[in-house]
């Protein structure tokens, strides 16, 4: 165990990746904490492998992950919400909802994405409210949640919210029109 922690702390990126690839069945809190800390690593591949390790872990680590939604690192808060969503952990919904008001747009966007993926019906109003966020990525995540939950929203409301000329938003608006049908509201 000590060797694992040492490699995760001081190893090269390749060493970290190799060890993370083997840690998808860990339930040791100290190692889990170190894996989660790698979600904030400088190297994107190390972050990705840490994400994968947590996602594939079959142990009951939800409470441990949920407690890390309060981490100091914006990367950890955002990516842990996505890990929980991809693990289909609906018990995390109340904690993820709190992140929708986070100071960092990336965390807000991840939280909305997680709630949409989890089909969090209790978040319908949150998605609509997030359309007023000043950040385009947050608005896109809210719009995707609206699509995922099949929330009916008027074309006028969407046009009012999205002043930006964005191809991705245009495609999302098309999806909403299909959900709303020809009449919309």
Tab-separated table of C-alpha atoms in Angstrom:
chain	number	residue	atom	x	y	z
A	1	UNK	CA	0.000	0.000	0.000
A	2	UNK	CA	2.750	2.437	0.888
A	3	UNK	CA	4.374	1.807	-2.495
A	4	UNK	CA	1.063	2.628	-4.246
A	5	UNK	CA	0.764	5.902	-2.347
A	6	UNK	CA	4.387	6.774	-3.096
A	7	UNK	CA	3.937	6.164	-6.834
A	8	UNK	CA	0.713	8.186	-6.933
A	9	UNK	CA	2.426	11.045	-5.137
A	10	UNK	CA	5.904	11.092	-6.636
A	11	UNK	CA	5.888	8.787	-9.674
A	12	UNK	CA	6.143	9.833	-13.297
A	13	UNK	CA	2.902	10.316	-15.208
A	14	UNK	CA	3.356	6.906	-16.844
A	15	UNK	CA	3.916	5.249	-13.450
A	16	UNK	CA	0.812	6.966	-12.042
A	17	UNK	CA	-1.262	5.847	-15.019
A	18	UNK	CA	-0.011	2.255	-14.779
A	19	UNK	CA	-0.834	2.036	-11.070
A	20	UNK	CA	-4.225	3.755	-11.484
A	21	UNK	CA	-5.156	1.151	-14.109
A	22	UNK	CA	-4.898	-1.494	-11.378
A	23	UNK	CA	-6.866	0.331	-8.673
A	24	UNK	CA	-10.454	-0.215	-9.817
A	25	UNK	CA	-11.255	-2.552	-6.918
A	26	UNK	CA	-9.833	-0.553	-4.006
A	27	UNK	CA	-11.789	0.257	-0.866
A	28	UNK	CA	-8.904	1.491	1.290
A	29	UNK	CA	-9.801	5.099	2.285
A	30	UNK	CA	-6.227	6.363	2.110
A	31	UNK	CA	-5.718	5.055	-1.420
A	32	UNK	CA	-9.172	6.243	-2.506
A	33	UNK	CA	-8.335	9.716	-1.225
A	34	UNK	CA	-5.107	9.663	-3.226
A	35	UNK	CA	-6.944	8.496	-6.369
A	36	UNK	CA	-9.464	11.304	-5.954
A	37	UNK	CA	-6.617	13.796	-5.519
A	38	UNK	CA	-5.367	12.714	-8.963
A	39	UNK	CA	-8.540	14.231	-10.463
A	40	UNK	CA	-6.646	17.489	-9.936
A	41	UNK	CA	-3.359	16.262	-11.445
A	42	UNK	CA	-1.562	18.492	-13.943
A	43	UNK	CA	-1.615	15.707	-16.535
A	44	UNK	CA	-4.918	15.126	-18.338
A	45	UNK	CA	-4.168	11.422	-18.850
A	46	UNK	CA	-3.564	10.924	-15.124
A	47	UNK	CA	-6.853	12.719	-14.388
A	48	UNK	CA	-8.634	10.510	-16.915
A	49	UNK	CA	-7.216	7.312	-15.462
A	50	UNK	CA	-8.171	8.412	-11.929
A	51	UNK	CA	-11.701	9.099	-13.199
A	52	UNK	CA	-11.849	5.678	-14.837
A	53	UNK	CA	-10.538	3.937	-11.722
A	54	UNK	CA	-13.276	5.529	-9.590
A	55	UNK	CA	-15.971	4.924	-12.175
A	56	UNK	CA	-15.151	1.221	-12.548
A	57	UNK	CA	-14.787	0.599	-8.808
A	58	UNK	CA	-17.486	-1.898	-7.776
A	59	UNK	CA	-17.102	-1.227	-4.045
A	60	UNK	CA	-19.471	0.904	-2.023
A	61	UNK	CA	-17.536	4.165	-2.275
A	62	UNK	CA	-20.464	6.546	-2.802
A	63	UNK	CA	-20.306	8.188	0.623
A	64	UNK	CA	-16.595	8.700	0.162
A	65	UNK	CA	-17.152	10.287	-3.253
A	66	UNK	CA	-20.042	12.439	-2.008
A	67	UNK	CA	-17.891	13.826	0.802
A	68	UNK	CA	-15.385	14.957	-1.844
A	69	UNK	CA	-18.006	17.158	-3.493
A	70	UNK	CA	-16.884	19.674	-0.850
A	71	UNK	CA	-13.189	19.499	-1.817
A	72	UNK	CA	-11.189	22.692	-2.145
A	73	UNK	CA	-10.262	21.833	-5.745
A	74	UNK	CA	-12.763	22.807	-8.420
A	75	UNK	CA	-11.543	19.885	-10.549
A	76	UNK	CA	-12.251	17.412	-7.777
A	77	UNK	CA	-15.727	18.867	-7.098
A	78	UNK	CA	-16.670	18.857	-10.774
A	79	UNK	CA	-15.193	15.501	-11.763
A	80	UNK	CA	-16.486	13.677	-8.669
A	81	UNK	CA	-20.020	14.832	-9.561
A	82	UNK	CA	-19.525	13.272	-13.003
A	83	UNK	CA	-18.099	10.056	-11.523
A	84	UNK	CA	-21.174	9.784	-9.290
A	85	UNK	CA	-23.487	10.404	-12.246
A	86	UNK	CA	-21.745	7.812	-14.388
A	87	UNK	CA	-22.027	5.349	-11.501
A	88	UNK	CA	-25.789	6.136	-11.611
A	89	UNK	CA	-25.682	7.111	-7.956
A	90	UNK	CA	-29.004	8.862	-7.408
A	91	UNK	CA	-28.288	9.164	-3.665
A	92	UNK	CA	-25.799	11.901	-4.629
A	93	UNK	CA	-28.437	14.145	-6.234
A	94	UNK	CA	-29.004	16.417	-3.178
A	95	UNK	CA	-25.253	16.989	-2.772
A	96	UNK	CA	-24.755	17.585	-6.501
A	97	UNK	CA	-27.622	20.120	-6.532
A	98	UNK	CA	-25.609	22.259	-4.102
A	99	UNK	CA	-22.808	22.520	-6.682
A	100	UNK	CA	-25.101	24.284	-9.164
A	101	UNK	CA	-24.368	27.495	-7.233
A	102	UNK	CA	-20.574	26.919	-7.105
A	103	UNK	CA	-18.331	29.914	-7.784
A	104	UNK	CA	-16.536	28.109	-10.631
A	105	UNK	CA	-18.404	27.739	-13.917
A	106	UNK	CA	-16.753	24.371	-14.620
A	107	UNK	CA	-18.175	22.918	-11.399
A	108	UNK	CA	-21.641	24.350	-12.163
A	109	UNK	CA	-21.504	22.870	-15.658
A	110	UNK	CA	-20.395	19.443	-14.394
A	111	UNK	CA	-23.092	19.463	-11.711
A	112	UNK	CA	-25.809	20.239	-14.244
A	113	UNK	CA	-24.439	17.553	-16.556
A	114	UNK	CA	-24.474	15.068	-13.684
A	115	UNK	CA	-28.057	15.955	-12.741
A	116	UNK	CA	-29.172	15.579	-16.346
A	117	UNK	CA	-27.458	12.211	-16.654
A	118	UNK	CA	-29.128	11.076	-13.425
A	119	UNK	CA	-32.510	12.256	-14.782
A	120	UNK	CA	-32.985	14.269	-11.587
A	121	UNK	CA	-36.660	15.230	-11.887
A	122	UNK	CA	-36.344	17.330	-8.732
A	123	UNK	CA	-33.898	19.582	-10.617
A	124	UNK	CA	-36.299	20.793	-13.342
A	125	UNK	CA	-36.449	24.301	-11.906
A	126	UNK	CA	-32.687	24.322	-11.419
A	127	UNK	CA	-32.109	23.646	-15.130
A	128	UNK	CA	-34.464	26.457	-16.109
A	129	UNK	CA	-32.824	28.832	-13.632
A	130	UNK	CA	-29.333	27.891	-14.868
A	131	UNK	CA	-30.253	29.138	-18.338
A	132	UNK	CA	-29.624	32.607	-16.870
A	133	UNK	CA	-26.036	31.753	-15.880
A	134	UNK	CA	-23.499	34.186	-17.368
A	135	UNK	CA	-21.349	31.323	-18.696
A	136	UNK	CA	-22.230	29.712	-22.049
A	137	UNK	CA	-20.951	26.259	-20.990
A	138	UNK	CA	-23.223	26.291	-17.942
A	139	UNK	CA	-26.159	27.320	-20.131
A	140	UNK	CA	-25.366	24.475	-22.550
A	141	UNK	CA	-25.295	21.992	-19.659
A	142	UNK	CA	-28.646	23.327	-18.452
A	143	UNK	CA	-30.060	23.039	-21.955
A	144	UNK	CA	-28.812	19.445	-22.222
A	145	UNK	CA	-30.508	18.677	-18.887
A	146	UNK	CA	-33.734	20.178	-20.242
A	147	UNK	CA	-33.426	17.880	-23.249
A	148	UNK	CA	-32.586	14.835	-21.084
A	149	UNK	CA	-35.571	15.409	-18.815
A	150	UNK	CA	-37.852	16.421	-21.705
A	151	UNK	CA	-38.750	19.689	-20.026
A	152	UNK	CA	-41.027	21.791	-22.217
A	153	UNK	CA	-39.679	25.281	-22.830
A	154	UNK	CA	-40.732	27.895	-25.361
A	155	UNK	CA	-38.649	28.884	-28.372
A	156	UNK	CA	-38.939	32.484	-27.206
A	157	UNK	CA	-37.398	31.631	-23.849
A	158	UNK	CA	-34.515	29.820	-25.530
A	159	UNK	CA	-33.875	32.698	-27.953
A	160	UNK	CA	-34.032	35.149	-25.049
A	161	UNK	CA	-31.415	33.155	-23.129
A	162	UNK	CA	-29.049	32.315	-26.001
A	163	UNK	CA	-27.924	35.492	-27.679
A	164	UNK	CA	-24.706	33.755	-28.738
A	165	UNK	CA	-24.401	32.349	-32.241
A	166	UNK	CA	-23.324	28.821	-31.388
A	167	UNK	CA	-23.660	25.743	-33.612
A	168	UNK	CA	-23.913	23.370	-30.636
A	169	UNK	CA	-26.733	25.438	-29.123
A	170	UNK	CA	-28.567	25.429	-32.465
A	171	UNK	CA	-28.470	21.612	-32.529
A	172	UNK	CA	-29.731	21.484	-28.937
A	173	UNK	CA	-32.567	23.872	-29.760
A	174	UNK	CA	-33.582	21.539	-32.605
A	175	UNK	CA	-33.768	18.694	-30.091
A	176	UNK	CA	-35.975	20.778	-27.825
A	177	UNK	CA	-38.299	21.616	-30.715
A	178	UNK	CA	-38.715	17.878	-31.331
A	179	UNK	CA	-39.598	17.358	-27.648
A	180	UNK	CA	-42.003	20.313	-27.518
A	181	UNK	CA	-43.735	19.461	-30.769
A	182	UNK	CA	-44.953	22.128	-33.138
A	183	UNK	CA	-46.828	24.153	-30.526
A	184	UNK	CA	-44.289	24.625	-27.674
A	185	UNK	CA	-45.288	26.943	-24.848
